[in-house]
Short mmCIF file of C-alpha atoms in Angstrom, two decimals:
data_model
loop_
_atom_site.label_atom_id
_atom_site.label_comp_id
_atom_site.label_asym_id
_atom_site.label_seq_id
_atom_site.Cartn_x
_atom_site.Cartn_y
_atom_site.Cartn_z
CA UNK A 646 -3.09 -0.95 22.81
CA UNK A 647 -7.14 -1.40 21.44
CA UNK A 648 -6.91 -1.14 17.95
CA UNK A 649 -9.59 -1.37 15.91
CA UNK A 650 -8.50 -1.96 12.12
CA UNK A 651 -11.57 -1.61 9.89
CA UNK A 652 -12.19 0.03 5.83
CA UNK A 653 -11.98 3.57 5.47
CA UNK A 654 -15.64 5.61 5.79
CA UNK A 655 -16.32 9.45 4.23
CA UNK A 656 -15.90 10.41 7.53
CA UNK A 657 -12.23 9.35 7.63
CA UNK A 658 -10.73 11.36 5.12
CA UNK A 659 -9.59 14.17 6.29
CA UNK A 660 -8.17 12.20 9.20
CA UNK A 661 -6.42 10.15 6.25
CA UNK A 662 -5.11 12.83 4.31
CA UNK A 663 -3.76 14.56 7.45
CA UNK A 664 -2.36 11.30 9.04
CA UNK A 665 -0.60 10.40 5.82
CA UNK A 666 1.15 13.92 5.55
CA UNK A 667 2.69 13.77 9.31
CA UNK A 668 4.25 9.84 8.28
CA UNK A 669 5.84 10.96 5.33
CA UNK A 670 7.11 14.27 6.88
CA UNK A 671 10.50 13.40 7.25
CA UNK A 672 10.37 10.51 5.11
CA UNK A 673 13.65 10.21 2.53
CA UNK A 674 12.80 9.16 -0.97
CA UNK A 675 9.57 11.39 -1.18
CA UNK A 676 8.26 13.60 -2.95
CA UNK A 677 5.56 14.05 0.03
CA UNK A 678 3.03 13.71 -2.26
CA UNK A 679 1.16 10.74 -0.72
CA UNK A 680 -1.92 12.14 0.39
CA UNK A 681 -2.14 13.65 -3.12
CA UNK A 682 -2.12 10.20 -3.98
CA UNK A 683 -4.69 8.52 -1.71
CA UNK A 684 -7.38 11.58 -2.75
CA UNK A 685 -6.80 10.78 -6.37
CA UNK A 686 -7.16 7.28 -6.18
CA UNK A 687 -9.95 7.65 -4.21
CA UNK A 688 -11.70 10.29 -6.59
CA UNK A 689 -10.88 7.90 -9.52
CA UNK A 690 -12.85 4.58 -7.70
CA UNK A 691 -9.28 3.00 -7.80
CA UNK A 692 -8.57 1.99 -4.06
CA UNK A 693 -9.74 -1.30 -3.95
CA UNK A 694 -8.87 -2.06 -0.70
CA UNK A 695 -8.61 0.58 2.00
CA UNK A 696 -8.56 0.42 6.11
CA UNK A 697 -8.03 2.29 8.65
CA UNK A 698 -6.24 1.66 12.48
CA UNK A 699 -8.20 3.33 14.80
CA UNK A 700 -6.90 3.80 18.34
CA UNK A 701 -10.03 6.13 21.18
CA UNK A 702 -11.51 7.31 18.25
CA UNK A 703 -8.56 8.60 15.76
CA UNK A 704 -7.22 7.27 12.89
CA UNK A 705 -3.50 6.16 13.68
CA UNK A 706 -3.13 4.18 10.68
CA UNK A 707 -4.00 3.72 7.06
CA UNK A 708 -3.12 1.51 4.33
CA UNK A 709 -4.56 0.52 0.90
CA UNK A 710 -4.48 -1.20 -2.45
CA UNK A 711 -5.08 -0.37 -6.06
CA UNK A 712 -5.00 -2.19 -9.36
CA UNK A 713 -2.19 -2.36 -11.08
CA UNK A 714 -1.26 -3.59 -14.67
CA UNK A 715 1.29 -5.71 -15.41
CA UNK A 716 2.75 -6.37 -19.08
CA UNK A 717 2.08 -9.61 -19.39
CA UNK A 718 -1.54 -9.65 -18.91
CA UNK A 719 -1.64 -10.86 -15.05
CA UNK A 720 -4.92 -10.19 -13.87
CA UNK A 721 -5.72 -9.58 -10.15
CA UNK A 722 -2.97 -7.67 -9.31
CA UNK A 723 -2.78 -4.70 -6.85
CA UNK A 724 -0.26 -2.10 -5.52
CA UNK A 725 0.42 -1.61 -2.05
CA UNK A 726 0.69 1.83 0.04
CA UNK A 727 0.87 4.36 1.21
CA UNK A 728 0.90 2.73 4.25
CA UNK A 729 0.63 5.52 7.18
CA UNK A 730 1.37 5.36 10.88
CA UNK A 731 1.15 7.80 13.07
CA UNK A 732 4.83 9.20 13.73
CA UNK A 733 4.10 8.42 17.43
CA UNK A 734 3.54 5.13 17.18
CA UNK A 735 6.13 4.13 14.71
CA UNK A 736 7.84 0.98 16.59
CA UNK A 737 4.88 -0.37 18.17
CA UNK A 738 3.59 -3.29 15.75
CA UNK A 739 1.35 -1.15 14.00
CA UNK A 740 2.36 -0.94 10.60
CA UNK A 741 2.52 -5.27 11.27
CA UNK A 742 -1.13 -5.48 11.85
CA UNK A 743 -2.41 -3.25 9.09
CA UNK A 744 0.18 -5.02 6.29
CA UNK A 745 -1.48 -8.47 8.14
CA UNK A 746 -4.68 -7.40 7.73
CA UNK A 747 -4.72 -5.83 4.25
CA UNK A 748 -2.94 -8.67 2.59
CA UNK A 749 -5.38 -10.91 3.98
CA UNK A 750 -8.65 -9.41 3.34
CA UNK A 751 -7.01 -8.51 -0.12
CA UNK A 752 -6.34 -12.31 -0.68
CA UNK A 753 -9.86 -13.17 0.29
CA UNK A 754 -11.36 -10.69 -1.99
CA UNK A 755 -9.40 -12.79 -5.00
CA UNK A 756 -6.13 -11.20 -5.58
CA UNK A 757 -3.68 -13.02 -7.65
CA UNK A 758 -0.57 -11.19 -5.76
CA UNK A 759 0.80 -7.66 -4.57
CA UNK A 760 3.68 -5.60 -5.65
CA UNK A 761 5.15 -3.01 -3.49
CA UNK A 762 7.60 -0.46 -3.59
CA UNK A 763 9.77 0.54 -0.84
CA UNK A 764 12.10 -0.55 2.15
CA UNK A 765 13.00 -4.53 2.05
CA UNK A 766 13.70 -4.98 5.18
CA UNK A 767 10.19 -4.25 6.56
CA UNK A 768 7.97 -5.63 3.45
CA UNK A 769 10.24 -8.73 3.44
CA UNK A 770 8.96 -9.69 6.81
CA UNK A 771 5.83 -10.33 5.04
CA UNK A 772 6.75 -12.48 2.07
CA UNK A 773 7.19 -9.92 -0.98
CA UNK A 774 10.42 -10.57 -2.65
CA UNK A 775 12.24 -8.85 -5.50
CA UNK A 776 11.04 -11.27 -8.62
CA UNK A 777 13.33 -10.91 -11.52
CA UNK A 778 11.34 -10.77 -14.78
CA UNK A 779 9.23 -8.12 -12.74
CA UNK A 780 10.37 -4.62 -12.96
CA UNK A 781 8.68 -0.95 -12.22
CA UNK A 782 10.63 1.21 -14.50
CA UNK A 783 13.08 3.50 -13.29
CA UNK A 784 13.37 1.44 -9.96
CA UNK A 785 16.26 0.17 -8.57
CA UNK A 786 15.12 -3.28 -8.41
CA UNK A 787 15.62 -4.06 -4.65
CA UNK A 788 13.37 -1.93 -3.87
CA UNK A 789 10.41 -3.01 -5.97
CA UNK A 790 9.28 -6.49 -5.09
CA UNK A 791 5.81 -8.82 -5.05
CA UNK A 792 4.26 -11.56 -3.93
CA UNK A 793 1.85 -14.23 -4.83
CA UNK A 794 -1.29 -15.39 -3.16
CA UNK A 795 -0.49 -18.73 -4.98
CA UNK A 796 -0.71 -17.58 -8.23
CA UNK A 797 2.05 -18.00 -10.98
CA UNK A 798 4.84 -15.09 -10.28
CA UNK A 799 3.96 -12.50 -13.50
CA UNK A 800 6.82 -10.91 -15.48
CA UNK A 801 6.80 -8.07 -17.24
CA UNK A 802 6.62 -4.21 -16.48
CA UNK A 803 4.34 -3.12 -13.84
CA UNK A 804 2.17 0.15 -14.64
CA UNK A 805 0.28 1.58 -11.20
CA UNK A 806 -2.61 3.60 -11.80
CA UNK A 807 -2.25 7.40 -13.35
CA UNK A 808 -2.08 9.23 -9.50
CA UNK A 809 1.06 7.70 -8.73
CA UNK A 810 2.39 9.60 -11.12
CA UNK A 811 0.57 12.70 -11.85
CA UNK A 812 2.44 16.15 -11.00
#
């Protein structure tokens, strides 16, 4: 499979927003409100980090990153997801290469660390760990977990932007 993994252009966004609605179709835990959430970042100049997987010409794949605040004062953090892949190539390594290269262009651009929330079993496989001292409020705390790019581990409450959160 040729897959070209590069940041998100204007012309991608529709692709995006209709990519990211067909991986969390049947998604549990959802309130299928992701592409909601990628548009509003977007709008607000919060997606600091955002690429694409392209496979012949369509997007197959999307991930990106966003500040986030964390109680303490940490600075340099950012939230993971959504991460999208397209329902037909769930299995195939794609989701791998997209969470390699986002965590590593997001190191290189300075990042202190990354918190995520969601399965541990697949965001384990690349180093994020549930931290106690770290919480997201109201989240079981298995399910909410970070890691460093060498930084100190913060602790404290983590706050994502406003459009994770608006109705």
């Amino acid at each position: 499979m040729n897959i070209l993994i590069r940041p998100e252009t204007g012309a991608d966004h529709d692709a995006i927003e209709a990519l990211t609605v067909a991986a969390f179709l049947n998604a549990p835990h959802t309130d299928h409100n992701e592409q909601r959430i990628v548009r509003d970042l977007r709008q607000a100049g919060a997606l600091s980090l955002s690429l694409v997987a392209e496979l012949e010409g369509r997007v197959v794949g999307h991930l990106c990153f966003s500040p986030v605040t964390i109680s303490d004062g940490s600075p340099h953090w950012y939230g993971l997801g959504p991460i999208s892949v397209s329902p037909a190539l769930h299995g195939k390594g794609l989701g791998s290469r997209l969470m390699d290269a986002g965590l590593a262009e997001l190191k290189g651009m300075g990042a202190a660390g990354c918190v995520v929330l969601g399965e541990p079993g697949f965001y384990g496989r690349f180093g994020f760990v549930s931290e106690p001292g770290l919480a997201l409020p109201g989240v079981p705390a298995e399910y909410f977990m970070a890691r460093s790019f060498g930084a100190a581990m913060p602790r404290g409450e983590v706050c994502y932007h406003p459009a994770f959160v608006q109705a």
